[in-house]
PDB file of C-alpha atoms in Angstrom:
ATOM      1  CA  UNK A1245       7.410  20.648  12.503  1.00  0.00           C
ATOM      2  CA  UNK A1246       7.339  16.612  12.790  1.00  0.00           C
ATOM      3  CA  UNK A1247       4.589  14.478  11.849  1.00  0.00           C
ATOM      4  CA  UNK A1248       4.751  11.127  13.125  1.00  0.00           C
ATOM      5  CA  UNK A1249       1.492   8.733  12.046  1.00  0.00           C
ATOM      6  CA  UNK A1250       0.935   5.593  13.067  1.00  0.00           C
ATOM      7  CA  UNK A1251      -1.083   3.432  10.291  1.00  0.00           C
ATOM      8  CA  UNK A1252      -2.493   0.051  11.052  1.00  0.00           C
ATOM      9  CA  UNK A1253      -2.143  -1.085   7.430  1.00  0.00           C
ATOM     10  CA  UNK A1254       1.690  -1.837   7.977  1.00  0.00           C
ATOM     11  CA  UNK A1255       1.156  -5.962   9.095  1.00  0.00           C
ATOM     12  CA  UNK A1256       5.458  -6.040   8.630  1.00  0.00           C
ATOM     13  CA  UNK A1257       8.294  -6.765   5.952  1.00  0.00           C
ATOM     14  CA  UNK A1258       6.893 -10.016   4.284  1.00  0.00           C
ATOM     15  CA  UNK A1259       3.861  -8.428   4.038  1.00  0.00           C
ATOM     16  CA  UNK A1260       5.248  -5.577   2.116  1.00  0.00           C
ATOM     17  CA  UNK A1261       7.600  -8.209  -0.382  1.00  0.00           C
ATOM     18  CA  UNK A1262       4.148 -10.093  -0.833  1.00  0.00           C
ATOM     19  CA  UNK A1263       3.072  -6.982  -1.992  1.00  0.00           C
ATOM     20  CA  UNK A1264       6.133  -6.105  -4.199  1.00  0.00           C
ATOM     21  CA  UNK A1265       5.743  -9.240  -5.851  1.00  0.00           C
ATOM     22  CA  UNK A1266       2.388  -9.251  -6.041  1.00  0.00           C
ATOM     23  CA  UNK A1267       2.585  -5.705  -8.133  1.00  0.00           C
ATOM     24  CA  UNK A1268       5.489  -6.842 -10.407  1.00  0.00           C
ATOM     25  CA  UNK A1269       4.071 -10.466 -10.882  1.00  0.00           C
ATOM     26  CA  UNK A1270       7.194 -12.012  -9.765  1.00  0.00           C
ATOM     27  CA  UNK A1271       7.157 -15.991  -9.322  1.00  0.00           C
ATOM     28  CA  UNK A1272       7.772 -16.130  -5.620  1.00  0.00           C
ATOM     29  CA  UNK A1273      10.367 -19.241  -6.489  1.00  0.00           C
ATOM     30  CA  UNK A1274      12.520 -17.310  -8.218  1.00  0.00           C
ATOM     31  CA  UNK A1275      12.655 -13.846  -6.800  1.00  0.00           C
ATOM     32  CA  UNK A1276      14.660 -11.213  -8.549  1.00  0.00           C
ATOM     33  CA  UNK A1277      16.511 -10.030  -5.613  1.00  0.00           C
ATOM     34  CA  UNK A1278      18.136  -7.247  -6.610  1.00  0.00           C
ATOM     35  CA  UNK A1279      14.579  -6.039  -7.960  1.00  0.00           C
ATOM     36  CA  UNK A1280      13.135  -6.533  -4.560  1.00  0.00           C
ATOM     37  CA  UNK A1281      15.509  -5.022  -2.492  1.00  0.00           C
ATOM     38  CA  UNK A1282      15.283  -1.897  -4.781  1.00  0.00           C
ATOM     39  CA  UNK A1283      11.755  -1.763  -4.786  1.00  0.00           C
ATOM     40  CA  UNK A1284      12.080  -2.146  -1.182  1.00  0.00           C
ATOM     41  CA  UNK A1285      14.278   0.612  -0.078  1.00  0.00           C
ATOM     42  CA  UNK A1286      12.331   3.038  -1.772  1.00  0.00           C
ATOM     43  CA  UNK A1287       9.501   1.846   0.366  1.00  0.00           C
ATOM     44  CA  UNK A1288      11.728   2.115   3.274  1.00  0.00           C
ATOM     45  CA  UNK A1289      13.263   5.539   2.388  1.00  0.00           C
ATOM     46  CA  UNK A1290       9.681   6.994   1.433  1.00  0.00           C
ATOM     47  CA  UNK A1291       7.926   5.590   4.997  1.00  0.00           C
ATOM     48  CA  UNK A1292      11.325   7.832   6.343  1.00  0.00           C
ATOM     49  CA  UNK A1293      10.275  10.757   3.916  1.00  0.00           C
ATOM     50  CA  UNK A1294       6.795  10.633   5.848  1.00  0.00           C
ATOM     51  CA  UNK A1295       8.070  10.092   9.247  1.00  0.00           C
ATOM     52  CA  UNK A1296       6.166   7.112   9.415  1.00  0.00           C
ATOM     53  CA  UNK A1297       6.538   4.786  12.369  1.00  0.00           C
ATOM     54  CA  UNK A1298       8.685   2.509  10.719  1.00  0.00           C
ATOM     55  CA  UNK A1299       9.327  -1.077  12.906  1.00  0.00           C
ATOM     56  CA  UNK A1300      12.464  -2.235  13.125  1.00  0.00           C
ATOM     57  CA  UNK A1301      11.537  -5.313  11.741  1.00  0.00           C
ATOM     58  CA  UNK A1302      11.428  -3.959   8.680  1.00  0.00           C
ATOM     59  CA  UNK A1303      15.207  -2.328   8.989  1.00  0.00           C
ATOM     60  CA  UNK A1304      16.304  -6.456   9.812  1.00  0.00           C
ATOM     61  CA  UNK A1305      14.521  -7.433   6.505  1.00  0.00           C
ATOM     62  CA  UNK A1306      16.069  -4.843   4.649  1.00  0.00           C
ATOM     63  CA  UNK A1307      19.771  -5.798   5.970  1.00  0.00           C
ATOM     64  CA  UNK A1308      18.696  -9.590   5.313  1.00  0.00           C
ATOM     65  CA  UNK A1309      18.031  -8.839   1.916  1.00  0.00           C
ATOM     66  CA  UNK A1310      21.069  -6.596   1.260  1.00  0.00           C
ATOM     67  CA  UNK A1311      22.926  -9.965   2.558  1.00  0.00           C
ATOM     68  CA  UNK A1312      20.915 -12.408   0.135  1.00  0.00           C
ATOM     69  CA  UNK A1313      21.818 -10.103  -3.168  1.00  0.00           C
ATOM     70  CA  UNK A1314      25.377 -10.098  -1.886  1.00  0.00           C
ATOM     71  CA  UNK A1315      25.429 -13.565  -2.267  1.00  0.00           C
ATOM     72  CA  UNK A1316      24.181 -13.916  -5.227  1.00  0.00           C
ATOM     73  CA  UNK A1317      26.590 -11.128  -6.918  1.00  0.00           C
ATOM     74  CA  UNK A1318      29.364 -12.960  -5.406  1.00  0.00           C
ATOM     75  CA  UNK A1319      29.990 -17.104  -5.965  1.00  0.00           C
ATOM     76  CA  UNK A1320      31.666 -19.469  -3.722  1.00  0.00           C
ATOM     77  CA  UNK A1321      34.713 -21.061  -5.110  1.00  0.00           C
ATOM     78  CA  UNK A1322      36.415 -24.238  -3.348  1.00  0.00           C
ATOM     79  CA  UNK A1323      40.214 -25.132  -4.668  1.00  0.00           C
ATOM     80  CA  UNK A1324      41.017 -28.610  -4.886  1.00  0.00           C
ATOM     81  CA  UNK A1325      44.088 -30.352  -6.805  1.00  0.00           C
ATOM     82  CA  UNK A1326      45.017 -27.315  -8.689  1.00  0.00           C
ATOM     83  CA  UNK A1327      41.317 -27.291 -10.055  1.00  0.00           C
ATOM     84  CA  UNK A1328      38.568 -24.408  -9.489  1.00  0.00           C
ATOM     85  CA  UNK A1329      34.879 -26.169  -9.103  1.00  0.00           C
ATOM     86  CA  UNK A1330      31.703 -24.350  -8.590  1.00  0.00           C
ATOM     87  CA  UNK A1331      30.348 -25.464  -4.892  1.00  0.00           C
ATOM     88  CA  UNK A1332      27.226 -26.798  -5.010  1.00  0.00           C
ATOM     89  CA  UNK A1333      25.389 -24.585  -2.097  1.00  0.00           C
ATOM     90  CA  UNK A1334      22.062 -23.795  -0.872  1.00  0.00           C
ATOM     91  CA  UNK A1335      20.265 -21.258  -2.504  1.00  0.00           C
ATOM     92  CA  UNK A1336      20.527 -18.180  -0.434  1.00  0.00           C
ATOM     93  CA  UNK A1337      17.222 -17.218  -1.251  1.00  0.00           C
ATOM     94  CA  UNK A1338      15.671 -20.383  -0.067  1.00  0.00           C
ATOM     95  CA  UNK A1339      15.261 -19.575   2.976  1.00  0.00           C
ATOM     96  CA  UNK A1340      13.339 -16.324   2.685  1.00  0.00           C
ATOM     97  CA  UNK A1341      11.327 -18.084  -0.159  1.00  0.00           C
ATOM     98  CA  UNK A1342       9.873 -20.623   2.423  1.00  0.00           C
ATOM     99  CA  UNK A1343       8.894 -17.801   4.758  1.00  0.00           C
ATOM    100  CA  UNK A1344       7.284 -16.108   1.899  1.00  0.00           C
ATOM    101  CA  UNK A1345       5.022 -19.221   1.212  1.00  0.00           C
ATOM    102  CA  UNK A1346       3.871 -20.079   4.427  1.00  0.00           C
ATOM    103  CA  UNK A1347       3.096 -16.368   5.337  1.00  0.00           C
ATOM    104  CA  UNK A1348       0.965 -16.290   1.979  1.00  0.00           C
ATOM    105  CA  UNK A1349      -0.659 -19.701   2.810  1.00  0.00           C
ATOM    106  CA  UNK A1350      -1.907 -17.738   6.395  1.00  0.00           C
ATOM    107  CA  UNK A1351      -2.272 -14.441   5.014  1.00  0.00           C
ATOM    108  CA  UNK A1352      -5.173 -16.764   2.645  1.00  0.00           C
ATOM    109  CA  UNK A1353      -6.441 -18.703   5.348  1.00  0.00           C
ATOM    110  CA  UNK A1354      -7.043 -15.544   7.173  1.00  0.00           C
ATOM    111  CA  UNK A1355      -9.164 -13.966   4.365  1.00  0.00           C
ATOM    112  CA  UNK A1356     -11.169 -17.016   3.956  1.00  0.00           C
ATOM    113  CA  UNK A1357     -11.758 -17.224   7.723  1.00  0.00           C
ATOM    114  CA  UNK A1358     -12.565 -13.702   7.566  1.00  0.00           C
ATOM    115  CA  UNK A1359     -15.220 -14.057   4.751  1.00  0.00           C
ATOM    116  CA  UNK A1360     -16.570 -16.773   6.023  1.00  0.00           C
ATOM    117  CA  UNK A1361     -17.465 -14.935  10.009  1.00  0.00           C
ATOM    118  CA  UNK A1362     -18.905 -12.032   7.375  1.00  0.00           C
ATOM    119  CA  UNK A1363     -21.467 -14.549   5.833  1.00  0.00           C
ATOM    120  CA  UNK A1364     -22.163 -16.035   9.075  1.00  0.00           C
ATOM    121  CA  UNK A1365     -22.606 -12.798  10.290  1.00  0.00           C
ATOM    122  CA  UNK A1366     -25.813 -12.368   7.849  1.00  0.00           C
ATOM    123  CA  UNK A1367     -27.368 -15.716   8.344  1.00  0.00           C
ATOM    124  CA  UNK A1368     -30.460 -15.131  11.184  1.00  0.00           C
ATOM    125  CA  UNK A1369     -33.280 -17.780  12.009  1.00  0.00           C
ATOM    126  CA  UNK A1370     -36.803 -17.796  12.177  1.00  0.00           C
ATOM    127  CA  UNK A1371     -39.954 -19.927  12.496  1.00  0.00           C
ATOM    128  CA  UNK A1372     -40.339 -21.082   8.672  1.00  0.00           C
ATOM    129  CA  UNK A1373     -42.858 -18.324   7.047  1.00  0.00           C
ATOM    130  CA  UNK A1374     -44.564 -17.428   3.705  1.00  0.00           C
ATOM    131  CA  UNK A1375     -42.636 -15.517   1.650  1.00  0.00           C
ATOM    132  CA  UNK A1376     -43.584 -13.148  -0.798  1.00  0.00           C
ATOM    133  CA  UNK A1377     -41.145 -12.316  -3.229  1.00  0.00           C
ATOM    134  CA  UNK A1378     -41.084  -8.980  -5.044  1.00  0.00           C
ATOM    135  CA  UNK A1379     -39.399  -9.538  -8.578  1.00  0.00           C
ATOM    136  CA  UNK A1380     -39.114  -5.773  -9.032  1.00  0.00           C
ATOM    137  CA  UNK A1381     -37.090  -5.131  -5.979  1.00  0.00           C
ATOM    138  CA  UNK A1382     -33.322  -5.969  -7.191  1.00  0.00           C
ATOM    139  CA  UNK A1383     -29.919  -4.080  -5.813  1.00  0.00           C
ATOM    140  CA  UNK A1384     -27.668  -1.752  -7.527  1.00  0.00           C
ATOM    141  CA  UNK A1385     -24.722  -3.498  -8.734  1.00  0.00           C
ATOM    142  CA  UNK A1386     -21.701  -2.180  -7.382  1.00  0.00           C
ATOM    143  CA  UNK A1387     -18.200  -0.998  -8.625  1.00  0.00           C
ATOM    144  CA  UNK A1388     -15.482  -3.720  -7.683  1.00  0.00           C
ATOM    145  CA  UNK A1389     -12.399  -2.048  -7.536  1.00  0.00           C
ATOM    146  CA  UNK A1390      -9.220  -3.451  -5.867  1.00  0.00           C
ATOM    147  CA  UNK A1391      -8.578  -2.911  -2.210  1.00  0.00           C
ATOM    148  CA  UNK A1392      -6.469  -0.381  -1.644  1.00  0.00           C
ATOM    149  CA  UNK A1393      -3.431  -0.637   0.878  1.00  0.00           C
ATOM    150  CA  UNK A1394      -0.867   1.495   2.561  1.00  0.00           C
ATOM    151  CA  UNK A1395       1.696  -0.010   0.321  1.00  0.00           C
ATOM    152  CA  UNK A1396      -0.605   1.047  -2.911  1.00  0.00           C
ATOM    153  CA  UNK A1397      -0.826   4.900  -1.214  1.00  0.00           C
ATOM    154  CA  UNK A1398       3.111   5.271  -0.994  1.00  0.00           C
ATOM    155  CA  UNK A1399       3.908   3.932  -4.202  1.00  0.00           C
ATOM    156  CA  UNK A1400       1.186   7.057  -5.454  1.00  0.00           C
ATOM    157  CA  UNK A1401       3.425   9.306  -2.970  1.00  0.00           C
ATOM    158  CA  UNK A1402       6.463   8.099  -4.791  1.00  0.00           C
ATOM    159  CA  UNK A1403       5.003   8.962  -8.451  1.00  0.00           C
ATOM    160  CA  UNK A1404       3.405  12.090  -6.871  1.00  0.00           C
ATOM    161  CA  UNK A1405       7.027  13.472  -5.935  1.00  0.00           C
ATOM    162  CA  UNK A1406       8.286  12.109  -9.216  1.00  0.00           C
ATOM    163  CA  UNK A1407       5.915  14.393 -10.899  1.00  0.00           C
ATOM    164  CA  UNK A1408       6.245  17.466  -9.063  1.00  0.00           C
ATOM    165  CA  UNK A1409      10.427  17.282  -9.685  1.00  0.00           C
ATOM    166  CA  UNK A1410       9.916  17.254 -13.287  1.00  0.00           C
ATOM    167  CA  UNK A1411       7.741  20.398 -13.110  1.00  0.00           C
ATOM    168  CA  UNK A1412       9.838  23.591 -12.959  1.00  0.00           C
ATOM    169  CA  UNK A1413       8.563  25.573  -9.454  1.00  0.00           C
ATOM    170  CA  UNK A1414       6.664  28.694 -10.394  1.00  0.00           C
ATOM    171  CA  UNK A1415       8.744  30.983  -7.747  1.00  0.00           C
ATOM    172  CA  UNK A1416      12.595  30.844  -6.257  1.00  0.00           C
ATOM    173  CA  UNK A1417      11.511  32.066  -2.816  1.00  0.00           C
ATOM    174  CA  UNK A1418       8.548  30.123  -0.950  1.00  0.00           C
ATOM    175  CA  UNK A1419       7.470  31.093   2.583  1.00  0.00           C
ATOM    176  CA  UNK A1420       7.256  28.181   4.907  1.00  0.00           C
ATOM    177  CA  UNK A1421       3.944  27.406   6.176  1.00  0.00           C
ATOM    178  CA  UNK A1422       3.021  25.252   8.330  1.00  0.00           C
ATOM    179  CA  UNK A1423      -0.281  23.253   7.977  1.00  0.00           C
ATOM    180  CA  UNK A1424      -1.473  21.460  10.871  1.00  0.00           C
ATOM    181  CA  UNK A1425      -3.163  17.771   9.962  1.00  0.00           C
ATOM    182  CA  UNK A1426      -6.740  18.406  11.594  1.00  0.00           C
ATOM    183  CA  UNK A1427      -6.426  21.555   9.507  1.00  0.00           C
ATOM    184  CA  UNK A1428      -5.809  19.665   5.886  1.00  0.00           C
ATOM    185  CA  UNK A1429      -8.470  17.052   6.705  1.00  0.00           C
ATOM    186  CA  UNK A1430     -11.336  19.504   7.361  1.00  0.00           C
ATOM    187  CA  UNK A1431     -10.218  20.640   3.575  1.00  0.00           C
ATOM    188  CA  UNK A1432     -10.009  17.657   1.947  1.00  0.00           C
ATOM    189  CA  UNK A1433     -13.184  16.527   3.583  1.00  0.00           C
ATOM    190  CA  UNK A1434     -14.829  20.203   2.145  1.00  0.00           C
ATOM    191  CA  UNK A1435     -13.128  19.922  -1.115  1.00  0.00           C
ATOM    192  CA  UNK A1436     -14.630  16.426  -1.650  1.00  0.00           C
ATOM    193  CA  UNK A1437     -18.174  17.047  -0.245  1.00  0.00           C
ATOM    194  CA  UNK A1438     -19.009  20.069  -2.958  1.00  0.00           C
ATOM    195  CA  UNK A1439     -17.063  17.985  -5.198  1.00  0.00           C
ATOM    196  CA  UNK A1440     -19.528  15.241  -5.542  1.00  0.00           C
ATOM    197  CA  UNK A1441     -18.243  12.839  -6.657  1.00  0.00           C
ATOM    198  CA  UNK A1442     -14.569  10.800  -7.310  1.00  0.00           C
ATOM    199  CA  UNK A1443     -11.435  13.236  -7.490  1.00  0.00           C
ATOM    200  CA  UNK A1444      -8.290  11.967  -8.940  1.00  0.00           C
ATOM    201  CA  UNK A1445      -5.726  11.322  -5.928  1.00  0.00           C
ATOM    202  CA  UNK A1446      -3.218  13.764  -7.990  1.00  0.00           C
ATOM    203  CA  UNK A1447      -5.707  16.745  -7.960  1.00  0.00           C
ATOM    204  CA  UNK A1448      -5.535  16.558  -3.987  1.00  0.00           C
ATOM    205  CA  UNK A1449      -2.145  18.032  -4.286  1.00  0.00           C
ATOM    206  CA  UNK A1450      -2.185  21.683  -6.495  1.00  0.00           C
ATOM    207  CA  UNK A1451       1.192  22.978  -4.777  1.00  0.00           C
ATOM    208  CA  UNK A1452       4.569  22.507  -5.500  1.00  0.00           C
ATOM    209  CA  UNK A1453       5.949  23.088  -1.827  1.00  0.00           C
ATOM    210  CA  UNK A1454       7.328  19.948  -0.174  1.00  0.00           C
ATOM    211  CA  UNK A1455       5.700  20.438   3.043  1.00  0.00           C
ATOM    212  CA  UNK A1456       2.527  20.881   1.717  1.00  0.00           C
ATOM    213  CA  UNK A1457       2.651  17.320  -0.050  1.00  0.00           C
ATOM    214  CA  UNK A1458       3.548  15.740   3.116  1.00  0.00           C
ATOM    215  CA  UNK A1459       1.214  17.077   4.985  1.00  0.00           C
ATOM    216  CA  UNK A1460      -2.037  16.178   2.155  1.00  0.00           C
ATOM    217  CA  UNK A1461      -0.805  13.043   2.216  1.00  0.00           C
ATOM    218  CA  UNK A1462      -0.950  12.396   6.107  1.00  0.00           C
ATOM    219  CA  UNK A1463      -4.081  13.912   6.449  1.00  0.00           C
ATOM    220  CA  UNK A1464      -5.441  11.502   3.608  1.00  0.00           C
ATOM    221  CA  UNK A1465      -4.158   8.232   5.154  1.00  0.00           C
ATOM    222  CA  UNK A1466      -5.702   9.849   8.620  1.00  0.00           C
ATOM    223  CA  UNK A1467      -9.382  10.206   6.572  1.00  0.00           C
ATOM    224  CA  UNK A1468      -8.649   6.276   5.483  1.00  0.00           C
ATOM    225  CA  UNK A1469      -7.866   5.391   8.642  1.00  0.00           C
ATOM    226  CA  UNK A1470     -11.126   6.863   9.982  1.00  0.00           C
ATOM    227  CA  UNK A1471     -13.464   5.857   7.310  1.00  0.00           C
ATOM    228  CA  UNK A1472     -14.124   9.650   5.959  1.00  0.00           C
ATOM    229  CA  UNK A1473     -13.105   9.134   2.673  1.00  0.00           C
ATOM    230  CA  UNK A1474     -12.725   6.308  -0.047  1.00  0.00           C
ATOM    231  CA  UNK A1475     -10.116   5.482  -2.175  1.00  0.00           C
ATOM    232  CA  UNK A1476     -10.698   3.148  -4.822  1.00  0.00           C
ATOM    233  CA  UNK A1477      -8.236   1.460  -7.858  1.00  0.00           C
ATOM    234  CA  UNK A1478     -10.123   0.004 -11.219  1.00  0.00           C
ATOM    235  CA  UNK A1479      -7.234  -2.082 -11.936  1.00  0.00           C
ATOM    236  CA  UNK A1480      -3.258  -3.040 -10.624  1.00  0.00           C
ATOM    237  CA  UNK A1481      -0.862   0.471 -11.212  1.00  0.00           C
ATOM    238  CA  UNK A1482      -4.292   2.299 -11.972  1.00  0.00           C
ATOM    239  CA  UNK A1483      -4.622   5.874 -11.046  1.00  0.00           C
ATOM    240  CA  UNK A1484      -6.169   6.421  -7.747  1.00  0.00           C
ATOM    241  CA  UNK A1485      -9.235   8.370  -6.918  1.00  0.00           C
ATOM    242  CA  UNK A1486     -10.870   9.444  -3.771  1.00  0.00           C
ATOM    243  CA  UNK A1487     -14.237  10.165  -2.809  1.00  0.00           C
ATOM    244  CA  UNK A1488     -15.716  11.495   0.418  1.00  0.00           C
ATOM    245  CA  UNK A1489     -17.489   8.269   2.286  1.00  0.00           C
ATOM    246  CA  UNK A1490     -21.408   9.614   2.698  1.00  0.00           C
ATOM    247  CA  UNK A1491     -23.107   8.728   5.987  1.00  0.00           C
ATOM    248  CA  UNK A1492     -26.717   7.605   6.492  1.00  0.00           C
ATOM    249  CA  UNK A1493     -27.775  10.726   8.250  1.00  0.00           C
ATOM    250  CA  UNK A1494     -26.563  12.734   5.913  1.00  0.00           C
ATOM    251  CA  UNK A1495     -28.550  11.385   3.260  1.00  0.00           C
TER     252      UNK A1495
END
């Protein structure tokens, strides 16, 4: 059975390397390439694992990459008057390097722009009244964890997998079952409710089988995507934990 789901999170490559260095805390003027591209094809390979609509965009960044790390491993030499000097070329990375700064600089602008509609958004006028302010009446402080991206949910797949290799399966013979999404939702979506509270991301997946994996984790970007559940990071590389997204009516 194929699973193909299409997640608006993915905003393309330099998105994804903004990302990556972002999470490693790599000065974006003197990228690591072969660190990137590493970190990169496992992104690629584990949006393939998933069958995730994968642009191919991304496929030309990965190949432009692969070319900029060849470069690097391999020098330009110019032979002149029986004498080997080092030519003086253009960093190979330069070029990527600008496109990474400029997308930042608009990726910024665009989360200013977008705060700033939100607080305009709040601001309503009236005649000028008495107010009567009630000292008691303050709100909850809230938990301010880190958004939480597509990018941050595979690289949980990717230690997910990593964990359930290095645990020895509990049977030789499994019998292939499959799940359908809508099905694995409904269950997550139960499993939170009497739950009650914030479930690590890991405890969403109690079986070994592959397909099973796969399937939990579709289902869970599907609940993101619709606003069912939450998932929420304390802190950069922090475990994840999800929590089922109570409505108004239902409280």
């Amino acid at each position: 059975m194929e699973y193909s789901v299409k997640v608006d999170a993915f905003e393309g490559p330099l998105d994804l390397l903004l990302h990556l260095i972002n999470r490693f805390e790599i000065d974006i003027y003197d990228i690591p390439v072969a660190t990137i591209t590493e970190q990169y094809m496992m992104f690629i390979h584990t949006m393939n694992e998933l069958q995730l609509d994968v642009a191919s965009e991304y496929l030309v960044m990965a190949a432009t990459l692969l070319q900029i790390k060849s470069k690097m491993l391999l020098p330009t030499y110019e032979e002149d008057m029986d004498e080997i000097e080092m030519v003086d070329e253009e960093d190979p990375r330069e070029e990527l390097m600008q496109r990474l700064i400029e997308y930042r600089k608009f990726k910024e602008a665009a989360v200013e722009l977008q705060k700033l509609e939100e607080d305009q958004s709040h601001v309503y006028t009236k005649p000028p009244s008495r107010v009567q302010i009630n000292v008691e009446e303050r709100t909850q402080p809230q938990d301010e964890g880190l958004d939480i991206s597509l990018y941050d949910m595979l690289s949980a797949f990717q230690k997910l997998m990593k964990r359930k290799q290095n645990k020895k399966p509990m049977q030789t013979k499994i019998a292939r079952q499959d799940i359908p999404i809508d099905k694995r939702m409904s269950e997550i979506v139960n499993e939170l409710k009497a739950f009650k509270g914030k479930k690590s991301f890991y405890q969403l997946f109690p079986y070994q089988e592959r397909d099973h994996i796969v399937v939990t984790f579709l289902a869970v970007l599907e609940l993101m995507k619709e606003n069912e559940i939450i998932v929420e990071q304390q802190h950069n590389l922090d475990e994840l934990y999800v929590s089922y997204r109570e409505r108004k009516e239902e409280e």
